[in-house]
Coordinates of C-alpha atoms in Angstrom, one line a residue:
Chain A
M8 CA -10.4 34.3 32.4
V9 CA -10.5 34.7 36.2
T10 CA -14.2 33.6 36.5
V11 CA -13.6 30.7 34.0
E12 CA -10.7 29.4 36.7
E13 CA -12.6 29.8 39.7
K14 CA -15.7 28.1 37.9
S15 CA -13.6 25.0 37.0
A16 CA -11.8 24.9 40.4
A17 CA -15.2 25.1 42.1
S18 CA -16.7 22.2 39.5
I19 CA -13.5 20.0 39.6
P20 CA -12.6 19.0 43.0
A21 CA -9.0 19.3 43.8
A22 CA -6.8 17.0 42.3
V23 CA -7.5 13.7 43.8
D24 CA -5.1 11.6 45.4
V25 CA -4.7 8.2 43.3
A26 CA -2.1 6.4 45.4
Y27 CA -0.2 6.9 48.4
L28 CA 2.9 5.8 50.5
H29 CA 2.6 7.1 54.1
G30 CA 5.7 6.4 56.1
A31 CA 6.3 3.4 54.4
T32 CA 9.6 1.4 55.4
K33 CA 11.1 -1.8 54.0
S34 CA 13.8 -4.0 54.9
Y35 CA 15.6 -7.0 53.3
G36 CA 17.2 -8.8 55.8
A37 CA 19.7 -5.8 57.4
H38 CA 19.2 -3.9 54.5
R39 CA 16.5 -1.2 54.8
A40 CA 15.8 -0.6 51.3
L41 CA 13.2 2.4 51.9
D42 CA 13.0 4.2 55.0
E43 CA 9.5 6.0 55.9
V44 CA 9.0 7.1 52.5
S45 CA 6.1 9.0 51.7
L46 CA 5.0 9.8 48.3
T47 CA 1.8 10.9 46.6
L48 CA 0.4 10.4 43.2
R49 CA -2.2 12.7 42.0
A50 CA -4.9 12.1 39.0
G51 CA -3.3 12.9 35.6
E52 CA 0.2 13.5 37.0
V53 CA 3.5 11.9 35.7
V54 CA 5.9 11.9 38.8
A55 CA 9.2 10.7 37.9
L56 CA 10.9 8.7 41.0
L57 CA 14.8 9.4 40.3
G58 CA 17.7 7.4 41.8
P59 CA 20.7 5.6 41.3
N60 CA 20.7 1.7 41.1
G61 CA 19.8 0.2 44.5
A62 CA 18.0 3.8 45.7
G63 CA 14.6 2.0 46.5
K64 CA 12.6 2.7 43.5
T65 CA 12.0 -0.6 42.4
T66 CA 10.9 -1.4 46.3
A67 CA 8.7 1.6 46.1
I68 CA 6.8 0.3 42.9
K69 CA 6.4 -2.9 44.4
L70 CA 4.7 -1.6 47.4
L71 CA 2.2 0.5 45.5
L72 CA 1.7 -2.7 43.5
G73 CA 1.1 -4.9 46.8
L74 CA 3.9 -6.9 45.1
L75 CA 5.5 -6.4 48.6
G76 CA 4.1 -5.7 52.1
P77 CA 5.7 -2.6 54.1
D78 CA 7.2 -3.4 57.4
A79 CA 5.5 0.0 58.6
G80 CA 3.3 2.5 57.2
E81 CA 1.0 2.2 54.5
A82 CA 0.4 2.0 50.8
R83 CA -3.0 2.8 49.1
V84 CA -4.3 2.6 45.9
F85 CA -7.6 4.2 44.8
G86 CA -8.5 4.2 48.3
G87 CA -7.8 0.5 48.8
N88 CA -5.4 -2.3 49.0
P89 CA -3.5 -2.5 45.9
R90 CA -3.8 -6.5 46.3
D91 CA -7.8 -6.2 45.6
A92 CA -8.4 -7.5 42.2
A93 CA -10.9 -4.8 41.6
T94 CA -8.2 -2.2 42.5
R95 CA -5.7 -4.2 40.1
T96 CA -7.9 -3.8 37.0
R97 CA -7.3 0.1 37.2
I98 CA -3.5 -0.4 37.1
G99 CA -0.8 -1.3 34.5
A100 CA 2.8 -2.1 35.5
M101 CA 5.7 -2.5 33.1
L102 CA 8.3 -4.1 35.6
Q103 CA 12.2 -4.9 35.2
V104 CA 11.8 -8.7 34.1
A105 CA 15.0 -11.0 33.7
R106 CA 13.4 -13.5 31.6
V107 CA 10.0 -13.5 30.1
P108 CA 8.7 -17.2 28.6
E109 CA 10.2 -16.7 24.9
T110 CA 7.7 -18.9 23.0
L111 CA 4.8 -16.6 22.8
K112 CA 4.1 -14.4 19.7
V113 CA 3.5 -10.6 20.4
R114 CA -0.1 -11.2 19.5
E115 CA -0.8 -14.1 22.0
Y116 CA 0.9 -12.1 24.8
L117 CA -1.8 -9.2 24.2
D118 CA -4.5 -11.6 23.8
L119 CA -3.8 -13.0 27.0
F120 CA -3.2 -9.9 28.6
R121 CA -6.3 -8.3 27.6
S122 CA -8.2 -11.2 28.8
Y123 CA -7.4 -10.4 32.5
Y124 CA -9.1 -6.6 32.3
P125 CA -12.8 -6.0 32.1
T126 CA -12.7 -3.3 29.3
P127 CA -9.4 -3.6 27.0
L128 CA -8.2 -1.7 24.6
P129 CA -8.7 -2.8 21.0
V130 CA -5.6 -5.0 20.1
E131 CA -4.9 -2.3 16.8
H132 CA -5.2 0.4 19.3
I133 CA -2.2 -1.4 21.6
V134 CA 0.0 -2.5 18.6
R135 CA 0.2 1.1 16.9
V136 CA 0.6 2.6 20.6
A137 CA 3.2 0.7 21.7
G138 CA 5.0 0.7 18.3
L139 CA 4.4 -3.0 17.6
A140 CA 3.0 -3.2 14.0
G141 CA 4.3 -6.0 12.0
I142 CA 6.1 -8.1 14.9
E143 CA 2.7 -9.2 16.4
D144 CA 3.8 -12.9 14.8
R145 CA 7.2 -12.8 16.1
L146 CA 8.0 -14.9 19.1
F147 CA 9.1 -13.3 22.2
S148 CA 12.6 -14.8 21.7
Q149 CA 13.2 -13.1 18.1
L150 CA 12.4 -9.5 19.2
S151 CA 15.1 -7.0 20.1
G152 CA 15.8 -5.6 23.3
G153 CA 13.7 -2.4 22.4
Q154 CA 11.1 -4.5 20.6
K155 CA 10.9 -6.4 24.2
Q156 CA 10.8 -3.3 26.5
R157 CA 7.7 -2.2 23.9
L158 CA 5.7 -5.3 24.5
L159 CA 6.2 -5.2 28.2
F160 CA 5.0 -1.3 28.0
A161 CA 1.8 -2.9 25.8
L162 CA 1.0 -5.1 28.5
A163 CA 1.0 -2.5 30.9
I164 CA -1.5 -0.3 29.3
C165 CA -3.5 -3.0 27.3
G166 CA -5.9 -3.3 30.0
D167 CA -6.8 0.6 29.7
P168 CA -5.7 1.1 33.4
D169 CA -5.9 4.9 35.2
L170 CA -3.0 4.5 36.8
V171 CA 0.6 3.3 35.0
F172 CA 3.7 2.2 36.8
L173 CA 6.7 2.3 34.7
D174 CA 10.0 0.8 36.4
E175 CA 12.9 1.9 33.9
P176 CA 11.2 1.6 30.8
T177 CA 13.6 2.7 28.6
L178 CA 16.1 0.7 29.8
G179 CA 18.0 -0.8 26.8
M180 CA 16.1 1.2 24.2
D181 CA 17.7 2.7 21.5
I182 CA 16.9 6.4 21.1
E183 CA 14.0 6.4 18.7
S184 CA 12.5 3.7 20.9
R185 CA 12.9 5.9 23.7
H186 CA 11.4 8.8 22.3
G187 CA 8.5 6.9 21.2
L188 CA 8.0 5.9 24.4
W189 CA 8.3 9.4 26.1
Q190 CA 5.3 10.4 23.5
Q191 CA 3.4 7.5 25.1
V192 CA 3.6 8.6 28.5
R193 CA 2.8 12.0 27.4
D194 CA -0.1 10.6 25.6
L195 CA -1.4 8.7 28.5
A196 CA -1.0 12.0 30.3
A197 CA -3.3 13.8 28.0
R198 CA -5.8 11.1 28.6
G199 CA -6.1 11.9 32.1
K200 CA -3.9 8.8 33.0
T201 CA -1.6 8.8 36.2
V202 CA 1.6 7.6 35.6
L203 CA 4.6 6.7 37.9
L204 CA 8.0 6.0 36.1
T205 CA 11.3 5.3 37.8
T206 CA 14.5 6.5 36.0
H207 CA 18.0 7.0 36.5
Y208 CA 18.2 9.6 33.6
L209 CA 17.6 13.0 34.7
E210 CA 16.8 13.9 30.9
E211 CA 14.1 11.3 31.3
A212 CA 12.6 12.8 34.3
D213 CA 13.0 16.1 33.1
S214 CA 11.4 15.5 29.6
L215 CA 8.3 13.6 31.0
A216 CA 7.4 14.7 34.6
N217 CA 5.2 17.2 36.5
R218 CA 7.0 16.2 39.5
I219 CA 10.3 14.5 40.0
V220 CA 11.0 12.9 43.5
V221 CA 14.7 12.1 44.0
I222 CA 15.3 9.3 46.2
N223 CA 18.6 7.7 47.4
K224 CA 19.7 4.9 50.1
G225 CA 15.7 4.4 50.8
T226 CA 14.9 8.1 51.3
V227 CA 13.4 11.0 49.6
I228 CA 16.1 13.5 49.1
A229 CA 14.6 16.0 46.9
E230 CA 10.8 16.7 45.6
G231 CA 9.7 19.3 43.1
T232 CA 9.1 20.4 39.5
P233 CA 12.1 19.7 37.0
A234 CA 12.9 23.1 37.3
Q235 CA 13.5 23.4 40.9
I236 CA 15.2 20.1 41.0
K237 CA 17.7 21.1 37.9
S238 CA 18.3 24.4 39.6
R239 CA 20.0 22.4 42.4
V240 CA 22.0 20.4 40.3
S241 CA 23.7 22.9 37.9
G242 CA 26.8 22.7 36.2
R243 CA 27.9 20.4 33.4
T244 CA 31.2 18.2 32.9
I245 CA 34.0 19.2 30.4
K246 CA 36.4 16.4 30.0
C247 CA 39.6 16.9 27.7
V248 CA 42.9 16.2 27.2
T249 CA 44.8 19.7 27.8
S250 CA 48.3 21.1 28.9
L251 CA 46.7 24.0 31.0
D252 CA 47.2 23.9 34.6
E253 CA 44.9 23.2 37.3
D254 CA 45.5 26.6 38.6
L255 CA 44.6 28.5 35.8
L256 CA 41.7 26.1 35.0
R257 CA 40.5 26.6 38.5
R258 CA 40.0 31.1 37.7
L259 CA 38.0 30.2 34.6
P260 CA 34.2 31.2 35.0
G261 CA 32.0 29.2 37.0
V262 CA 34.5 26.4 37.6
T263 CA 33.4 24.4 40.6
S264 CA 35.8 21.2 40.6
I265 CA 39.0 20.0 38.5
E266 CA 40.0 16.3 38.4
V267 CA 42.9 14.7 36.5
K268 CA 42.9 11.2 35.6
H269 CA 45.0 9.1 33.5
G270 CA 45.8 12.4 31.4
T271 CA 42.6 13.5 31.2
T272 CA 41.1 16.6 32.8
V273 CA 37.6 16.8 33.9
V274 CA 36.4 20.1 34.7
R275 CA 32.9 20.6 36.4
C276 CA 31.9 23.9 35.8
G277 CA 28.5 26.5 35.9
E278 CA 29.0 28.3 32.4
V279 CA 30.4 25.4 30.1
E280 CA 30.6 27.6 26.8
D281 CA 32.8 30.6 28.4
A282 CA 35.0 28.3 29.8
V283 CA 35.5 26.0 26.9
R284 CA 36.0 28.7 24.7
Q285 CA 38.5 30.3 27.0
M286 CA 40.5 27.1 27.4
L287 CA 40.4 26.4 23.5
A288 CA 42.0 30.1 23.2
L289 CA 44.7 29.2 26.0
D290 CA 45.7 25.8 24.5
T291 CA 45.6 25.1 20.8
G292 CA 46.7 21.4 21.4
L293 CA 43.5 20.6 23.7
H294 CA 41.9 17.5 22.1
S295 CA 39.4 14.8 23.0
L296 CA 36.8 17.3 23.9
E297 CA 33.5 16.0 25.8
I298 CA 30.9 17.9 27.4
S299 CA 28.3 16.5 29.5
S300 CA 25.2 17.0 31.7
P301 CA 25.8 16.1 35.2
A302 CA 25.7 12.3 36.0
L303 CA 23.1 11.4 38.3
E304 CA 25.4 10.4 40.7
D305 CA 27.0 13.8 40.8
A306 CA 23.4 15.3 41.1
F307 CA 23.3 13.3 44.1
L308 CA 26.2 14.9 45.2
A309 CA 25.4 18.1 44.9
L310 CA 22.0 17.3 46.3
T311 CA 23.4 15.9 49.5
K312 CA 25.9 18.2 50.1
G313 CA 23.6 21.3 49.7
E314 CA 21.7 19.9 52.8
Chain B
M25 CA -18.3 0.4 39.6
T26 CA -21.4 0.6 37.6
T27 CA -20.2 -1.9 34.8
M28 CA -17.8 -5.2 35.4
T29 CA -15.0 -4.6 37.7
V30 CA -13.3 -7.9 36.8
A31 CA -12.8 -9.7 33.8
P32 CA -14.9 -12.5 32.7
R33 CA -13.4 -15.5 34.1
F34 CA -14.5 -18.3 31.7
P35 CA -12.0 -16.9 28.7
L36 CA -9.7 -15.6 31.2
Y37 CA -8.9 -19.1 32.3
R38 CA -9.1 -20.9 29.0
K39 CA -6.3 -18.4 27.6
E40 CA -4.5 -19.1 30.6
A41 CA -4.2 -22.8 30.0
K42 CA -4.1 -22.3 26.0
Y43 CA -1.0 -20.3 26.2
E44 CA 0.9 -22.3 28.9
F45 CA 0.1 -25.1 27.1
L46 CA 1.4 -23.6 23.7
R47 CA 4.1 -22.0 25.0
L48 CA 5.5 -25.4 26.1
L49 CA 4.8 -27.2 23.3
R50 CA 6.8 -24.6 21.5
A51 CA 9.7 -25.2 23.4
R52 CA 11.8 -27.9 21.9
T53 CA 13.8 -28.7 24.6
F54 CA 10.9 -29.4 26.8
T55 CA 8.8 -31.3 24.3
L56 CA 12.5 -33.3 22.9
A57 CA 12.7 -34.4 26.6
T58 CA 9.4 -35.2 28.2
I59 CA 8.0 -36.8 25.2
G60 CA 10.8 -37.7 23.1
F61 CA 12.5 -39.6 26.0
P62 CA 9.3 -42.1 26.9
V63 CA 8.7 -42.6 23.3
M64 CA 12.5 -43.3 22.2
F65 CA 13.1 -45.6 25.4
Y66 CA 10.0 -47.3 24.6
L67 CA 10.8 -47.8 21.0
L68 CA 14.3 -49.3 22.1
F69 CA 13.2 -51.2 25.0
G70 CA 9.6 -52.1 24.9
V71 CA 8.8 -52.4 21.0
V72 CA 12.3 -54.3 20.4
N73 CA 11.6 -56.5 23.1
S74 CA 8.0 -57.6 22.0
R75 CA 7.8 -61.2 21.1
G76 CA 4.6 -62.5 19.4
H77 CA 1.3 -62.0 20.9
E78 CA 1.6 -62.8 24.7
V79 CA -1.1 -61.4 26.7
L80 CA 1.6 -60.0 29.2
S81 CA 4.3 -58.9 27.3
A82 CA 7.4 -57.0 28.0
S83 CA 6.1 -54.1 25.4
K84 CA 2.6 -53.9 27.7
Y85 CA 4.3 -53.6 30.7
L86 CA 6.5 -50.8 29.5
M87 CA 3.9 -49.2 27.7
A88 CA 2.4 -48.6 31.0
T89 CA 5.6 -47.7 33.0
Y90 CA 7.0 -45.3 30.2
A91 CA 3.8 -43.3 30.2
I92 CA 4.1 -43.2 34.0
F93 CA 7.9 -41.9 33.2
G94 CA 6.7 -39.7 30.9
L95 CA 3.7 -38.0 33.1
V96 CA 6.2 -37.9 35.8
G97 CA 8.5 -36.0 33.6
C98 CA 6.1 -33.3 32.1
S99 CA 4.4 -32.7 35.4
L100 CA 8.1 -32.4 37.2
F101 CA 9.8 -30.1 34.5
G102 CA 6.6 -28.4 33.2
I103 CA 5.8 -27.0 36.7
S104 CA 9.2 -27.1 38.3
V105 CA 11.4 -25.3 35.6
T106 CA 8.5 -23.0 34.4
L107 CA 7.6 -21.8 38.1
S108 CA 11.0 -21.4 39.3
N109 CA 11.8 -19.3 36.5
E110 CA 9.3 -17.2 36.6
R111 CA 9.3 -16.5 40.1
N112 CA 13.1 -15.7 40.2
L113 CA 13.5 -14.0 37.1
G114 CA 10.5 -11.5 37.0
W115 CA 7.8 -12.7 35.2
L116 CA 5.5 -13.9 37.9
E117 CA 5.5 -10.8 39.5
V118 CA 4.5 -9.2 36.3
K119 CA 1.5 -11.4 36.2
Q120 CA 0.8 -10.8 40.0
A121 CA 0.7 -7.2 39.4
S122 CA -2.0 -7.7 36.7
P123 CA -5.5 -8.6 37.4
M124 CA -4.6 -12.2 36.7
P125 CA -6.1 -14.5 39.5
A126 CA -3.5 -16.6 41.0
P127 CA -5.6 -19.9 40.9
A128 CA -5.6 -19.3 36.9
Y129 CA -1.9 -19.3 37.3
L130 CA -1.6 -22.5 39.0
L131 CA -4.4 -24.4 37.2
A132 CA -3.1 -23.6 33.6
K133 CA 0.0 -25.3 34.6
L134 CA -1.6 -28.4 36.0
L135 CA -3.8 -28.5 32.6
T136 CA -1.0 -28.4 30.9
A137 CA 0.7 -31.1 32.8
F138 CA -2.6 -33.4 32.0
A139 CA -2.5 -32.5 28.4
F140 CA 1.3 -33.4 28.0
A141 CA 0.3 -36.7 29.8
T142 CA -2.1 -37.5 27.6
I143 CA -0.2 -36.9 24.6
I144 CA 2.7 -39.2 25.7
F145 CA -0.1 -42.0 26.7
G146 CA -1.6 -41.6 23.4
L147 CA 1.6 -41.8 21.5
L148 CA 2.8 -44.8 23.4
L149 CA -0.5 -46.5 23.4
T150 CA -0.2 -46.2 19.4
L151 CA 3.3 -47.8 19.2
G152 CA 2.3 -50.5 21.7
L153 CA -0.7 -51.4 19.7
T154 CA 1.0 -51.4 16.4
L155 CA 4.6 -51.9 16.7
G156 CA 5.0 -53.7 20.2
H157 CA 1.8 -55.9 19.3
V158 CA 0.1 -55.2 22.8
T159 CA -2.8 -56.8 23.4
I160 CA -5.2 -54.7 25.4
T161 CA -8.8 -54.4 26.1
G162 CA -11.1 -51.3 26.4
T163 CA -11.4 -51.5 30.0
E164 CA -7.8 -51.7 30.9
I165 CA -7.1 -48.7 28.3
R166 CA -9.5 -47.0 30.5
N167 CA -7.8 -48.3 33.5
L168 CA -4.6 -47.2 32.3
A169 CA -5.9 -43.7 31.3
L170 CA -7.4 -43.0 34.5
T171 CA -4.2 -44.0 36.2
I172 CA -2.0 -41.8 34.2
L173 CA -4.3 -38.8 34.7
G174 CA -4.6 -39.3 38.4
G175 CA -1.1 -39.7 38.4
V176 CA -0.7 -36.0 37.4
L177 CA -1.6 -34.4 40.6
P178 CA 0.9 -36.2 43.0
F179 CA 3.7 -35.2 40.7
A180 CA 2.4 -31.7 39.8
S181 CA 2.4 -31.1 43.6
M182 CA 6.0 -32.5 43.8
G183 CA 6.8 -30.3 41.0
L184 CA 5.0 -27.1 42.9
M185 CA 6.9 -28.1 46.0
L186 CA 10.3 -28.1 44.1
A187 CA 9.9 -25.0 42.3
M188 CA 9.8 -23.3 45.6
V189 CA 13.1 -24.7 46.5
V190 CA 15.4 -25.1 43.1
P191 CA 17.3 -22.1 41.7
P192 CA 15.8 -21.8 38.4
Q193 CA 19.3 -22.2 36.8
A194 CA 20.0 -25.6 38.3
A195 CA 16.6 -26.7 38.2
P196 CA 16.5 -29.0 35.2
G197 CA 19.8 -30.7 36.7
I198 CA 18.4 -31.0 40.1
L199 CA 15.1 -32.3 38.7
N200 CA 16.7 -35.2 36.5
L201 CA 19.2 -36.2 39.4
I202 CA 15.4 -37.0 41.4
Y203 CA 13.8 -38.1 38.4
L204 CA 16.1 -40.5 36.7
P205 CA 17.2 -42.7 39.6
M206 CA 13.4 -42.4 41.2
S207 CA 12.4 -44.1 37.4
F208 CA 14.9 -46.8 37.7
C209 CA 14.5 -47.4 41.3
S210 CA 10.5 -47.7 41.1
G211 CA 10.5 -50.2 38.1
L212 CA 9.7 -47.8 35.1
W213 CA 12.6 -49.2 33.2
M214 CA 12.4 -52.8 34.1
P215 CA 10.1 -54.5 36.4
V216 CA 11.1 -54.4 39.9
S217 CA 11.3 -58.2 40.6
V218 CA 14.5 -57.8 38.4
L219 CA 16.0 -55.2 40.5
P220 CA 18.5 -56.1 43.1
H221 CA 16.8 -57.5 46.5
W222 CA 17.8 -54.3 48.5
L223 CA 16.3 -52.0 45.8
Q224 CA 13.1 -54.1 45.7
T225 CA 12.6 -53.6 49.7
A226 CA 13.3 -49.9 49.2
A227 CA 10.8 -49.7 46.2
P228 CA 7.8 -48.7 48.2
I229 CA 9.5 -45.2 49.4
W230 CA 9.1 -43.9 45.7
P231 CA 5.7 -42.7 44.5
T232 CA 6.3 -43.8 41.0
Y233 CA 6.2 -47.2 42.6
H234 CA 2.9 -47.2 43.6
L235 CA 1.7 -45.3 40.9
S236 CA 3.1 -47.8 38.4
Q237 CA 1.6 -50.9 40.7
I238 CA -2.0 -49.4 40.0
A239 CA -1.2 -49.1 36.5
L240 CA 0.2 -52.9 36.1
G241 CA -2.8 -53.9 38.2
G242 CA -5.3 -52.2 35.9
I243 CA -3.8 -53.8 32.9
G244 CA -3.7 -57.5 34.0
F245 CA -0.5 -57.7 35.6
E246 CA 0.1 -58.7 39.2
M247 CA 0.1 -56.0 41.7
R248 CA 2.4 -55.8 44.4
G249 CA 0.8 -54.6 47.4
T250 CA -3.2 -53.6 47.4
L251 CA -4.6 -50.9 45.8
A252 CA -6.1 -49.0 48.7
G253 CA -2.4 -49.2 50.0
H254 CA -1.0 -47.4 46.8
I255 CA -4.0 -44.8 46.7
A256 CA -3.6 -44.0 50.3
A257 CA 0.3 -43.7 49.7
L258 CA 0.0 -41.5 46.6
A259 CA -2.5 -39.4 48.5
G260 CA -0.4 -38.9 51.8
F261 CA 2.5 -38.3 49.3
T262 CA 0.3 -35.2 47.3
V263 CA -0.6 -33.5 50.7
L264 CA 2.9 -34.0 52.0
M265 CA 3.8 -32.1 48.9
L266 CA 1.3 -29.4 48.6
G267 CA 1.7 -28.9 52.4
L268 CA 5.5 -28.2 52.1
A269 CA 4.9 -26.2 48.9
I270 CA 2.3 -24.0 51.2
V271 CA 5.3 -23.7 54.0
L272 CA 7.9 -23.0 51.8
F273 CA 6.1 -20.4 49.7
R274 CA 5.4 -18.8 53.0
R275 CA 9.1 -18.7 54.1
N276 CA 10.3 -17.2 50.7
A277 CA 7.6 -14.8 51.0
T278 CA 8.6 -13.8 54.4
A279 CA 12.2 -13.6 53.4
S280 CA 11.8 -11.5 50.5

């Protein structure tokens, strides 16, 4: 085994950088959207850029796509300027679009975008992969929110690009579409493609990414594998209506904070199962129980507080 | 790098133009307004007013001026409203992030304006020859067709410039506030000579006035001013609009 590994390590060069931001700064007027952000994408990697709205995720993607120029620092893709036509044929992008021309059919959009690339994927392949079978002859205006997103995904991959940018790809998708898209991202990675996706769902980043870059207010605040990131954002939230008082709750195992709002008690806790078991035993009248993983905003609090 | 690094150009440009045309043709509000209005106005004011077989009839005059009214509409709305929407609501960025060459995008919009102008002219000519009893020679038809096609350029440039300043939601309203008064004041709806005197004096400030005078001169009506003067005015207007469009585009690019 050792020899095999050594051999492959020798024959395959160390993971190649396909794109990077180096010290990239970008301001909109007085608002600094990105502040000296450095970010590297290596070949075959799925990287999740995770952050709340307004964190600078979309700006980072736009710099890498050459849609915006950095005020300072550098954006490089395949060793070149992302604005070069030859570079762009190796890139696909799914961006957040408020409005798409509505009177073209799915099939026509595919035909159009395939014509932009030298070696596009076959239409049947794109239709199957993006889950567009049966709706090829529908106008864009007749698609559901999830179908629109899937078409935008299809346009991103139709040129068989080596590097795919997905900006909030699952926004507005139902669970089935979302999981379908996750599978497509995994398939892209399996075919050696590099993917950068932005999301504000911790779960999405966790499920897809080899590496997560957490970004907030224009700076990178954490970076690592999903396991490394999650270890810094432990704890879940218990929400319920209970007569138990705060002092008692505070003594339950793993409880980190308690908040009572409009009669609802919110408990943040490391060992949710144990705490809930005890709470139910202590208060038989407890009701409206909900348990949730930390919202990203909470995760940020945890991440920024830890530093 | 061993094979093609970019897509073949011709099919790309052709498809870009084809789908720009198709999507506007299918957008009913656009086709109803840009094709429907000139045709309806022509039926109401041109065909109804046609008396016998005069050579220089009102229906012949209005056939030319409503064709111009139509080309201005489809150039302004087809370019401004679509471009303003696409710039401000994200679609243009999707295309810019793709390897689509920018000239293909602009050429598609220009060719689409040509196509709609041709459709409108074809309809008005058919109505004029049949219901409007218009007498027109082959040379005059050719003159008029060339004027219509050439006239797309200044108004497409104007559409491009306006797309840089008008916000997408307000675009149709703002464009109508320019388009309709300009059409009236430059004699597209009724001859300049029947307008109030001060409007007649001011008429040369409107690019539509110069285009309509070229068109009318080409089909046997008396032209106010000279052909060279009108062409110079339209060329100057086109250069001004394109220049402004470039300046505004750069200003917007640095502002964002």
